Amino acid sequence: MKFFKLFPRLGWLAVGGAMLCGAAGAASALGYDVTVTNLTRGQQFTPILVASHKAGVRLFDLGSPASSQLKTLAEEGNVAPMTALLLGNPDVFDVVNSGALLNPGQSVTQRVRTGGGFDHVSIAAMLIPTNDGFFAVNDAAGPSGQQTITVFSPAYDAGTERNDETCASIPGPFFAECGGPGSGGAPGGGEGYVHIHAGIHGIGDLDPALRDWRNPVARITIRRVNN
């Protein structure tokens, strides 16, 4: 598997959304096509993680502290630690990621393998430019038969970093307000628990007229397919 450095503080990410197989790695004839659409005006999504698993696997719980893996995903856009955590869980079947940024108004489709009782899906990616904002689908039941389901995600705040909205704290790529990529330092001082994100308020370098949003920020369509 080849890797590349996407931009500062976004970590080493798999090129092209390479498929990774979990402990239940037996071949399956079934899969879910998961299409994510960015509904924001001025936020990009970092590479989008999609996992298939049994019911009960969760990426986070609202009102509880974020795991270190979610912290890394929400602050850096780096899906590798969360991927490793999921693949170490026997209740997880498959994990993929999109391997690229998703711009406002655009969509990307990924296929994740499933089968048997591995009929739930979780999805997550960072919003940039934010300090520790992300969208997610947490332990959603997948469709059966020819059914297609559509769900919407608000923006969440991992609560691991204070929202100072500065170029020094937010990872790149190029932002007009920064005159280039953000440097992605870690200011710390977050709220200490996962909650609904309060948006961009113009207290630092970011322009809320460009970067703020109204929820939801992502539309996710899940369709059952035969591989």
CSV table of C-alpha atoms in Angstrom, one decimal:
chain,number,residue,atom,x,y,z
A,1,MET,CA,0.0,0.0,0.0
A,2,LYS,CA,1.3,3.4,-1.0
A,3,PHE,CA,1.0,6.4,1.3
A,4,PHE,CA,1.4,10.1,1.0
A,5,LYS,CA,1.6,13.2,3.2
A,6,LEU,CA,-1.6,15.1,2.3
A,7,PHE,CA,-0.7,18.3,4.0
A,8,PRO,CA,0.7,19.4,7.4
A,9,ARG,CA,-0.9,17.6,10.4
A,10,LEU,CA,-3.3,15.5,8.3
A,11,GLY,CA,-1.1,12.5,8.8
A,12,TRP,CA,-0.3,9.6,6.5
A,13,LEU,CA,-3.4,8.5,4.6
A,14,ALA,CA,-4.1,5.7,2.2
A,15,VAL,CA,-4.1,6.6,-1.5
A,16,GLY,CA,-7.3,6.0,-3.3
A,17,GLY,CA,-9.3,4.7,-0.4
A,18,ALA,CA,-7.5,1.4,-0.3
A,19,MET,CA,-9.7,-1.4,1.2
A,20,LEU,CA,-8.7,-2.9,4.5
A,21,CYS,CA,-10.2,-6.1,5.7
A,22,GLY,CA,-11.1,-6.8,9.4
A,23,ALA,CA,-10.8,-9.9,11.5
A,24,ALA,CA,-13.8,-11.4,9.8
A,25,GLY,CA,-12.0,-11.2,6.5
A,26,ALA,CA,-13.9,-14.0,4.7
A,27,ALA,CA,-15.1,-13.1,1.2
A,28,SER,CA,-18.5,-11.7,1.0
A,29,ALA,CA,-20.9,-11.2,-2.0
A,30,LEU,CA,-22.5,-8.2,-0.4
A,31,GLY,CA,-21.6,-4.6,0.1
A,32,TYR,CA,-22.9,-1.1,0.8
A,33,ASP,CA,-22.4,1.8,-1.6
A,34,VAL,CA,-22.0,4.8,0.7
A,35,THR,CA,-22.4,8.2,-1.0
A,36,VAL,CA,-21.4,11.3,1.0
A,37,THR,CA,-22.4,14.8,-0.2
A,38,ASN,CA,-20.8,17.9,1.3
A,39,LEU,CA,-23.7,20.3,2.0
A,40,THR,CA,-21.6,23.2,3.4
A,41,ARG,CA,-20.7,26.4,1.6
A,42,GLY,CA,-17.1,26.7,2.8
A,43,GLN,CA,-15.9,23.6,4.5
A,44,GLN,CA,-14.0,20.7,3.0
A,45,PHE,CA,-14.2,17.1,4.3
A,46,THR,CA,-10.9,15.3,4.9
A,47,PRO,CA,-10.7,11.6,3.7
A,48,ILE,CA,-13.9,9.9,4.8
A,49,LEU,CA,-13.7,6.7,6.8
A,50,VAL,CA,-16.5,4.1,6.3
A,51,ALA,CA,-16.7,0.9,8.4
A,52,SER,CA,-19.1,-2.0,8.3
A,53,HIS,CA,-19.7,-3.8,11.5
A,54,LYS,CA,-22.1,-5.5,13.9
A,55,ALA,CA,-24.6,-3.5,15.9
A,56,GLY,CA,-23.1,-1.8,18.9
A,57,VAL,CA,-19.8,-0.6,17.5
A,58,ARG,CA,-19.6,3.2,18.1
A,59,LEU,CA,-17.1,5.9,17.1
A,60,PHE,CA,-18.2,8.2,20.0
A,61,ASP,CA,-21.0,9.0,22.5
A,62,LEU,CA,-22.4,12.5,22.7
A,63,GLY,CA,-21.6,14.0,26.1
A,64,SER,CA,-18.6,11.7,26.7
A,65,PRO,CA,-14.9,12.3,26.1
A,66,ALA,CA,-13.5,11.6,22.7
A,67,SER,CA,-11.2,8.6,22.3
A,68,SER,CA,-7.6,9.4,21.2
A,69,GLN,CA,-8.4,8.0,17.8
A,70,LEU,CA,-11.4,10.3,17.4
A,71,LYS,CA,-9.2,13.2,18.6
A,72,THR,CA,-6.7,12.5,15.9
A,73,LEU,CA,-9.4,12.2,13.2
A,74,ALA,CA,-11.2,15.4,14.3
A,75,GLU,CA,-8.1,17.6,14.8
A,76,GLU,CA,-5.9,16.3,12.0
A,77,GLY,CA,-8.1,14.5,9.5
A,78,ASN,CA,-5.9,11.4,10.0
A,79,VAL,CA,-8.0,8.2,9.8
A,80,ALA,CA,-5.2,5.8,10.5
A,81,PRO,CA,-5.6,5.4,14.3
A,82,MET,CA,-9.3,5.0,14.0
A,83,THR,CA,-8.9,2.5,11.2
A,84,ALA,CA,-6.4,0.4,13.3
A,85,LEU,CA,-8.8,0.5,16.3
A,86,LEU,CA,-11.7,-0.7,14.2
A,87,LEU,CA,-9.8,-3.4,12.5
A,88,GLY,CA,-8.7,-4.8,15.9
A,89,ASN,CA,-12.4,-5.3,16.8
A,90,PRO,CA,-13.8,-8.7,15.8
A,91,ASP,CA,-17.2,-7.0,15.4
A,92,VAL,CA,-15.9,-5.0,12.5
A,93,PHE,CA,-15.9,-6.5,9.0
A,94,ASP,CA,-14.4,-3.8,6.6
A,95,VAL,CA,-12.9,-0.3,6.7
A,96,VAL,CA,-12.3,2.0,3.7
A,97,ASN,CA,-11.5,5.6,3.3
A,98,SER,CA,-11.9,8.0,0.3
A,99,GLY,CA,-8.3,9.1,0.2
A,100,ALA,CA,-9.0,12.7,-0.9
A,101,LEU,CA,-10.6,15.9,0.1
A,102,LEU,CA,-14.3,16.5,-0.6
A,103,ASN,CA,-15.2,20.0,-1.6
A,104,PRO,CA,-18.5,21.8,-0.9
A,105,GLY,CA,-21.3,20.6,-3.1
A,106,GLN,CA,-19.5,17.5,-4.2
A,107,SER,CA,-20.2,13.8,-3.6
A,108,VAL,CA,-18.1,10.7,-3.3
A,109,THR,CA,-19.1,7.0,-3.3
A,110,GLN,CA,-17.3,4.2,-1.5
A,111,ARG,CA,-18.1,0.5,-1.4
A,112,VAL,CA,-17.7,-1.2,2.0
A,113,ARG,CA,-18.0,-5.0,2.2
A,114,THR,CA,-20.6,-6.6,4.5
A,115,GLY,CA,-22.3,-9.9,5.2
A,116,GLY,CA,-24.1,-11.9,7.9
A,117,GLY,CA,-24.5,-9.9,11.0
A,118,PHE,CA,-22.1,-7.2,9.9
A,119,ASP,CA,-25.0,-5.0,8.8
A,120,HIS,CA,-24.3,-1.6,10.4
A,121,VAL,CA,-22.2,1.3,9.2
A,122,SER,CA,-20.2,4.1,10.8
A,123,ILE,CA,-18.8,7.0,8.9
A,124,ALA,CA,-16.6,10.0,9.9
A,125,ALA,CA,-14.4,12.8,8.6
A,126,MET,CA,-13.0,16.1,9.8
A,127,LEU,CA,-14.3,19.5,8.6
A,128,ILE,CA,-11.6,21.9,7.5
A,129,PRO,CA,-11.1,24.7,8.4
A,130,THR,CA,-12.1,23.9,12.0
A,131,ASN,CA,-10.2,23.1,15.1
A,132,ASP,CA,-11.8,19.8,15.9
A,133,GLY,CA,-15.0,19.6,14.0
A,134,PHE,CA,-16.2,16.5,12.2
A,135,PHE,CA,-19.3,14.9,10.8
A,136,ALA,CA,-20.3,11.3,11.5
A,137,VAL,CA,-22.8,8.5,11.2
A,138,ASN,CA,-22.6,6.4,14.3
A,139,ASP,CA,-23.7,2.7,14.2
A,140,ALA,CA,-26.5,3.1,11.6
A,141,ALA,CA,-28.4,0.0,10.5
A,142,GLY,CA,-27.7,-0.7,6.8
A,143,PRO,CA,-30.5,-1.2,4.2
A,144,SER,CA,-31.9,-4.6,3.4
A,145,GLY,CA,-33.0,-5.9,0.0
A,146,GLN,CA,-33.2,-3.2,-2.7
A,147,GLN,CA,-33.9,-0.5,-0.1
A,148,THR,CA,-31.8,2.7,0.0
A,149,ILE,CA,-31.6,4.8,3.1
A,150,THR,CA,-30.5,8.4,3.5
A,151,VAL,CA,-29.3,10.0,6.7
A,152,PHE,CA,-28.0,13.5,7.5
A,153,SER,CA,-25.2,14.5,9.8
A,154,PRO,CA,-24.7,17.7,11.8
A,155,ALA,CA,-21.3,19.0,12.6
A,156,TYR,CA,-19.9,17.6,15.9
A,157,ASP,CA,-17.1,19.0,18.0
A,158,ALA,CA,-14.7,16.5,19.5
A,159,GLY,CA,-14.2,18.8,22.6
A,160,THR,CA,-10.4,18.1,22.5
A,161,GLU,CA,-9.2,21.5,21.3
A,162,ARG,CA,-10.5,25.0,22.0
A,163,ASN,CA,-12.1,26.7,19.0
A,164,ASP,CA,-9.7,29.6,18.5
A,165,GLU,CA,-10.2,29.6,14.7
A,166,THR,CA,-6.6,30.5,14.0
A,167,CYS,CA,-4.4,29.6,11.1
A,168,ALA,CA,-1.8,28.4,13.7
A,169,SER,CA,-4.2,25.8,15.1
A,170,ILE,CA,-5.9,24.5,12.0
A,171,PRO,CA,-4.3,22.1,9.5
A,172,GLY,CA,-4.0,23.0,5.7
A,173,PRO,CA,-4.5,23.1,2.8
A,174,PHE,CA,-4.6,26.6,1.4
A,175,PHE,CA,-7.1,29.0,3.1
A,176,ALA,CA,-7.7,32.5,1.8
A,177,GLU,CA,-7.8,33.8,5.3
A,178,CYS,CA,-4.4,32.3,6.0
A,179,GLY,CA,-2.7,33.2,2.7
A,180,GLY,CA,-1.6,29.5,2.5
A,181,PRO,CA,-2.0,26.3,4.5
A,182,GLY,CA,-2.7,26.4,8.2
A,183,SER,CA,0.2,25.2,10.4
A,184,GLY,CA,-1.9,22.9,12.6
A,185,GLY,CA,-0.7,23.4,16.1
A,186,ALA,CA,-2.6,22.0,19.0
A,187,PRO,CA,-3.9,24.7,21.4
A,188,GLY,CA,-5.6,22.2,23.8
A,189,GLY,CA,-8.2,23.5,26.2
A,190,GLY,CA,-11.2,21.8,24.7
A,191,GLU,CA,-14.6,21.3,26.3
A,192,GLY,CA,-13.7,17.7,27.3
A,193,TYR,CA,-16.7,15.9,25.7
A,194,VAL,CA,-18.2,15.4,22.2
A,195,HIS,CA,-21.0,17.8,21.4
A,196,ILE,CA,-22.8,19.6,18.6
A,197,HIS,CA,-20.5,22.1,17.0
A,198,ALA,CA,-21.3,25.7,17.6
A,199,GLY,CA,-19.9,26.8,14.2
A,200,ILE,CA,-17.5,29.5,13.1
A,201,HIS,CA,-17.8,32.9,14.9
A,202,GLY,CA,-14.9,35.0,13.6
A,203,ILE,CA,-13.0,35.1,16.8
A,204,GLY,CA,-9.7,34.2,15.1
A,205,ASP,CA,-8.6,34.2,11.4
A,206,LEU,CA,-11.6,32.5,9.8
A,207,ASP,CA,-14.3,34.5,8.1
A,208,PRO,CA,-17.7,33.2,9.3
A,209,ALA,CA,-19.3,34.5,6.1
A,210,LEU,CA,-17.3,32.0,4.2
A,211,ARG,CA,-16.8,29.2,6.7
A,212,ASP,CA,-19.9,29.0,9.0
A,213,TRP,CA,-22.7,26.6,8.3
A,214,ARG,CA,-26.2,25.6,9.3
A,215,ASN,CA,-26.8,21.9,10.1
A,216,PRO,CA,-26.9,19.4,8.5
A,217,VAL,CA,-23.5,19.4,6.9
A,218,ALA,CA,-23.5,16.0,5.2
A,219,ARG,CA,-26.0,13.8,3.3
A,220,ILE,CA,-25.2,10.1,3.4
A,221,THR,CA,-27.0,7.6,1.1
A,222,ILE,CA,-26.5,3.9,1.7
A,223,ARG,CA,-27.4,1.3,-0.9
A,224,ARG,CA,-27.1,-2.4,-0.7
A,225,VAL,CA,-25.3,-4.0,-3.6
A,226,ASN,CA,-23.9,-7.3,-4.8
A,227,ASN,CA,-20.1,-7.2,-5.2
